[in-house]
Coordinates of N, CA, C and O in Angstrom, one line a residue:
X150 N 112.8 88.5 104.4 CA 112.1 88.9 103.1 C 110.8 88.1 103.1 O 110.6 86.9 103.0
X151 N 109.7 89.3 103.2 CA 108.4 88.2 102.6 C 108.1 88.0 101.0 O 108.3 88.7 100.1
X152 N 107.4 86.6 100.8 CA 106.6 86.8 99.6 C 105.5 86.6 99.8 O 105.0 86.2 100.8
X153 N 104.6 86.9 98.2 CA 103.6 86.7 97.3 C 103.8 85.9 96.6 O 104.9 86.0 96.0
X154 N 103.1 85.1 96.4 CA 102.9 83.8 95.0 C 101.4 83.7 94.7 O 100.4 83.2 95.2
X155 N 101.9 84.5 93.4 CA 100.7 84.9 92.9 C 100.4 83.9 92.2 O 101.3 83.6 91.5
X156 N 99.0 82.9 92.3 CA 99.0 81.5 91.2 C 98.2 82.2 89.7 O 97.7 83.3 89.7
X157 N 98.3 81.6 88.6 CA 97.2 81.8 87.9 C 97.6 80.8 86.4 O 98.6 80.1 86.5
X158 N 96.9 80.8 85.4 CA 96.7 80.0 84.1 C 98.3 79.8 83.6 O 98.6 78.9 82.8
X159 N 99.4 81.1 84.2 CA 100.4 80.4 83.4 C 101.6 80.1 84.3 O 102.7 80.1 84.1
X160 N 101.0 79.8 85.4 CA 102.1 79.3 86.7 C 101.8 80.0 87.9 O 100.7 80.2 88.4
X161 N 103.1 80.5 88.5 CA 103.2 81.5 89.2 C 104.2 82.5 89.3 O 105.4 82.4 88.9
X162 N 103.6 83.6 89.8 CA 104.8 84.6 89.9 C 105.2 85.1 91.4 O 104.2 85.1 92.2
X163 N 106.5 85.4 91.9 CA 106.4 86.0 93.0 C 107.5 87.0 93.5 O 108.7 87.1 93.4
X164 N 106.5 87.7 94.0 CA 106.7 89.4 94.5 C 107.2 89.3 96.2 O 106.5 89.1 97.2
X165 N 109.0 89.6 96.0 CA 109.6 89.8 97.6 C 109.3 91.3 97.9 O 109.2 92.2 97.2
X166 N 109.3 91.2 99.5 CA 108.9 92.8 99.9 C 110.0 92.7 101.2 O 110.2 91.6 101.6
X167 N 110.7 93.9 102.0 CA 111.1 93.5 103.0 C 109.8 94.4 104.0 O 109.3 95.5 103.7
X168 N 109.4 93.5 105.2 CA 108.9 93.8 105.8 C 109.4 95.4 106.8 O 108.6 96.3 107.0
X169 N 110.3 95.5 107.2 CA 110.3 96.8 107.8 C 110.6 98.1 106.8 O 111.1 99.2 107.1
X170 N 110.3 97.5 105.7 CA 110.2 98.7 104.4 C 108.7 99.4 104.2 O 107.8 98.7 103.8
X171 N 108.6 100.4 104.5 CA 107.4 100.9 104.6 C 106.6 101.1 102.8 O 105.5 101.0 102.5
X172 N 107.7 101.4 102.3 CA 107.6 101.7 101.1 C 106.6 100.2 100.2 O 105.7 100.1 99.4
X173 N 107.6 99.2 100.9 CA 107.4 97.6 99.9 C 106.4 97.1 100.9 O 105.6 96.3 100.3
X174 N 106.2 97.2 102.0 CA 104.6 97.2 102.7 C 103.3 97.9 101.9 O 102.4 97.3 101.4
X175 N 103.6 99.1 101.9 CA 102.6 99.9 100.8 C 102.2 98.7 99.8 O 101.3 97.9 100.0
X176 N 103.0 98.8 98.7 CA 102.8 98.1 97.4 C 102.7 96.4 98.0 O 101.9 95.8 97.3
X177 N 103.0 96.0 98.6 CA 102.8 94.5 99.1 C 101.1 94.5 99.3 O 100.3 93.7 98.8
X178 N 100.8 95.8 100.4 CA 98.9 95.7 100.7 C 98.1 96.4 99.5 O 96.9 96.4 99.4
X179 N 99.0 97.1 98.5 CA 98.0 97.7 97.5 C 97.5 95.8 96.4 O 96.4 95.3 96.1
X180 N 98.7 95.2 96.3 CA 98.9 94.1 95.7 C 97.5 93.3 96.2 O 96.5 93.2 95.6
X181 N 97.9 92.8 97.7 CA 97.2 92.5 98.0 C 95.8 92.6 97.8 O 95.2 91.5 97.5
X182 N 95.1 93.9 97.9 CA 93.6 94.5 97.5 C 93.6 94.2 96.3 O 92.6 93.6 96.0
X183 N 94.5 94.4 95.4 CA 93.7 94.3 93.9 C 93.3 92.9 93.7 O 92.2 92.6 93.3
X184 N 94.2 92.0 94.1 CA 94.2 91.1 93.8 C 92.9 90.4 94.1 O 92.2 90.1 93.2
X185 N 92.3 90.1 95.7 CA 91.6 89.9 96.3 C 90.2 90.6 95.8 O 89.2 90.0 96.1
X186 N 90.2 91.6 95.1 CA 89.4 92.9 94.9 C 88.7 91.7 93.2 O 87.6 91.4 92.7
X187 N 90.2 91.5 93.0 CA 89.4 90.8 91.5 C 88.9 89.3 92.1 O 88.9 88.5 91.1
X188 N 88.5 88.7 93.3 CA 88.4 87.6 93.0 C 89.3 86.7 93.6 O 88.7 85.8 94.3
X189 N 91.0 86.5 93.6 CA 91.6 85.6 93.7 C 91.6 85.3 95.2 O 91.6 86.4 95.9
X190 N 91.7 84.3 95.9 CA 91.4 83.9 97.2 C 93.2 84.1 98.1 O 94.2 83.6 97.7
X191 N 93.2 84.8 99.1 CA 94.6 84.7 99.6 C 94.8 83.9 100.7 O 93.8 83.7 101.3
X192 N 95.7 83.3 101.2 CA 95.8 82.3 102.4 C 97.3 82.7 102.7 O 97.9 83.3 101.8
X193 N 97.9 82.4 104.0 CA 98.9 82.3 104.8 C 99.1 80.9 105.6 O 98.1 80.2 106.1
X194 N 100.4 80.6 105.7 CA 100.5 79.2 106.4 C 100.6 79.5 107.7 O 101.3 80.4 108.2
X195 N 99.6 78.3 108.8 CA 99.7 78.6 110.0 C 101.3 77.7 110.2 O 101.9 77.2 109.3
X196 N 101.6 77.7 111.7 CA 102.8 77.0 112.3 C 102.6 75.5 111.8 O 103.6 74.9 111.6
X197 N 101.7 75.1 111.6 CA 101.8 73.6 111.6 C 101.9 73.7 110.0 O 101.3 72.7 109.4
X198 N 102.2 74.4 109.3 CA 102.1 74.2 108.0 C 100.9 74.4 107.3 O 101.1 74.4 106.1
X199 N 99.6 74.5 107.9 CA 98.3 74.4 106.8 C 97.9 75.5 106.5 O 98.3 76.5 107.3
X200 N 97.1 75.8 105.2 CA 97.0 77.3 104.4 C 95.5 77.5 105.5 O 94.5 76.8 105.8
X201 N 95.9 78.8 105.7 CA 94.5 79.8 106.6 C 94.0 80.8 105.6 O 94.9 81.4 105.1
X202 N 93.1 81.0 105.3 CA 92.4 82.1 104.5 C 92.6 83.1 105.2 O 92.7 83.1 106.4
X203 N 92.6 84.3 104.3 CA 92.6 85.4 105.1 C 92.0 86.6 104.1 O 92.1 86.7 102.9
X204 N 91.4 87.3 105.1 CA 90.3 88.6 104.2 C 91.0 89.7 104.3 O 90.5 90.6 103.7
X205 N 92.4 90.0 105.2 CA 92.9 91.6 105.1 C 94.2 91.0 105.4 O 94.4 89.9 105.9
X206 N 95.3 92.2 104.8 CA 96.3 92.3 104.9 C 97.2 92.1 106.1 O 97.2 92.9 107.1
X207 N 97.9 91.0 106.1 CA 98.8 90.5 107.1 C 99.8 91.0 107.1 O 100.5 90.2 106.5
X208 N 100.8 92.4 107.6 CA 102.1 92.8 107.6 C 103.3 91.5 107.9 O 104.4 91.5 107.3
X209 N 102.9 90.7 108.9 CA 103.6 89.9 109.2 C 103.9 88.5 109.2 O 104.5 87.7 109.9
X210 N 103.1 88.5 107.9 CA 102.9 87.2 107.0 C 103.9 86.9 106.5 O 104.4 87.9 105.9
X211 N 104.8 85.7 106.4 CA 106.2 85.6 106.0 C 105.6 85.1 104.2 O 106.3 85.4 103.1
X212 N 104.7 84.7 104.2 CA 104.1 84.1 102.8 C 103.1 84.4 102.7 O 102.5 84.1 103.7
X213 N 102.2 84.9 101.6 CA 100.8 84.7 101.3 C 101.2 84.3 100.0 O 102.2 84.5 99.3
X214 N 99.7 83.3 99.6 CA 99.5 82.5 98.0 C 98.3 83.3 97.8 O 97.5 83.7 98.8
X215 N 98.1 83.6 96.6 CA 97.0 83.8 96.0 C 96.6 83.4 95.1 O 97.2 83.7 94.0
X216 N 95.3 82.6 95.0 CA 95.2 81.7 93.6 C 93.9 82.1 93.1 O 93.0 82.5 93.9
X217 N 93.6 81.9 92.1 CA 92.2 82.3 91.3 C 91.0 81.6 91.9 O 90.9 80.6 92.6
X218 N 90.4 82.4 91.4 CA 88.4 81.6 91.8 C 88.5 80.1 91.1 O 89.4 80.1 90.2
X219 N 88.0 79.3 91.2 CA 87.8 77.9 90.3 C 86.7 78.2 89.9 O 86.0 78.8 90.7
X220 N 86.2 77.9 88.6 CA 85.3 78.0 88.3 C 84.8 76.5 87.6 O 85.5 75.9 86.8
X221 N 83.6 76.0 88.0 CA 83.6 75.0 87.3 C 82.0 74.4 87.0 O 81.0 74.9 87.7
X222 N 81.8 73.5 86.2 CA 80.1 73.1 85.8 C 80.3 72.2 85.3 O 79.4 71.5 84.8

């Protein structure tokens, strides 16, 4: 089972998909674009544990985080 952990202002939420479900792939990369689409930054953990940015949808990503823009002044 993969997830999404979506961050934002009131915690987080997170969205399981099974990977060789074609159906929960769909909605996992539609997820993905909106999200990214509005702004929020996605990352995947490499082997050693540290978060990798990433600009397109990883099927075989056991986790992606996605957390908002920071905004700050």
């Amino acid at each position: 089972m993969a997830t999404q952990i979506v961050m934002d202002h009131t915690g987080d939420s997170r969205h399981f998909f099974d990977q060789t479900d074609q159906e929960g792939l769909a909605t996992a990369e539609r997820r993905f674009r909106k999200l990214t689409g509005q702004g929020f930054t996605a990352t995947t953990r490499t082997p050693s544990g540290d978060l990798r940015v990433v600009r397109a949808f990883d099927p075989t990503a056991d986790e992606t985080l996605f957390y908002p823009r920071l905004v700050g002044g």
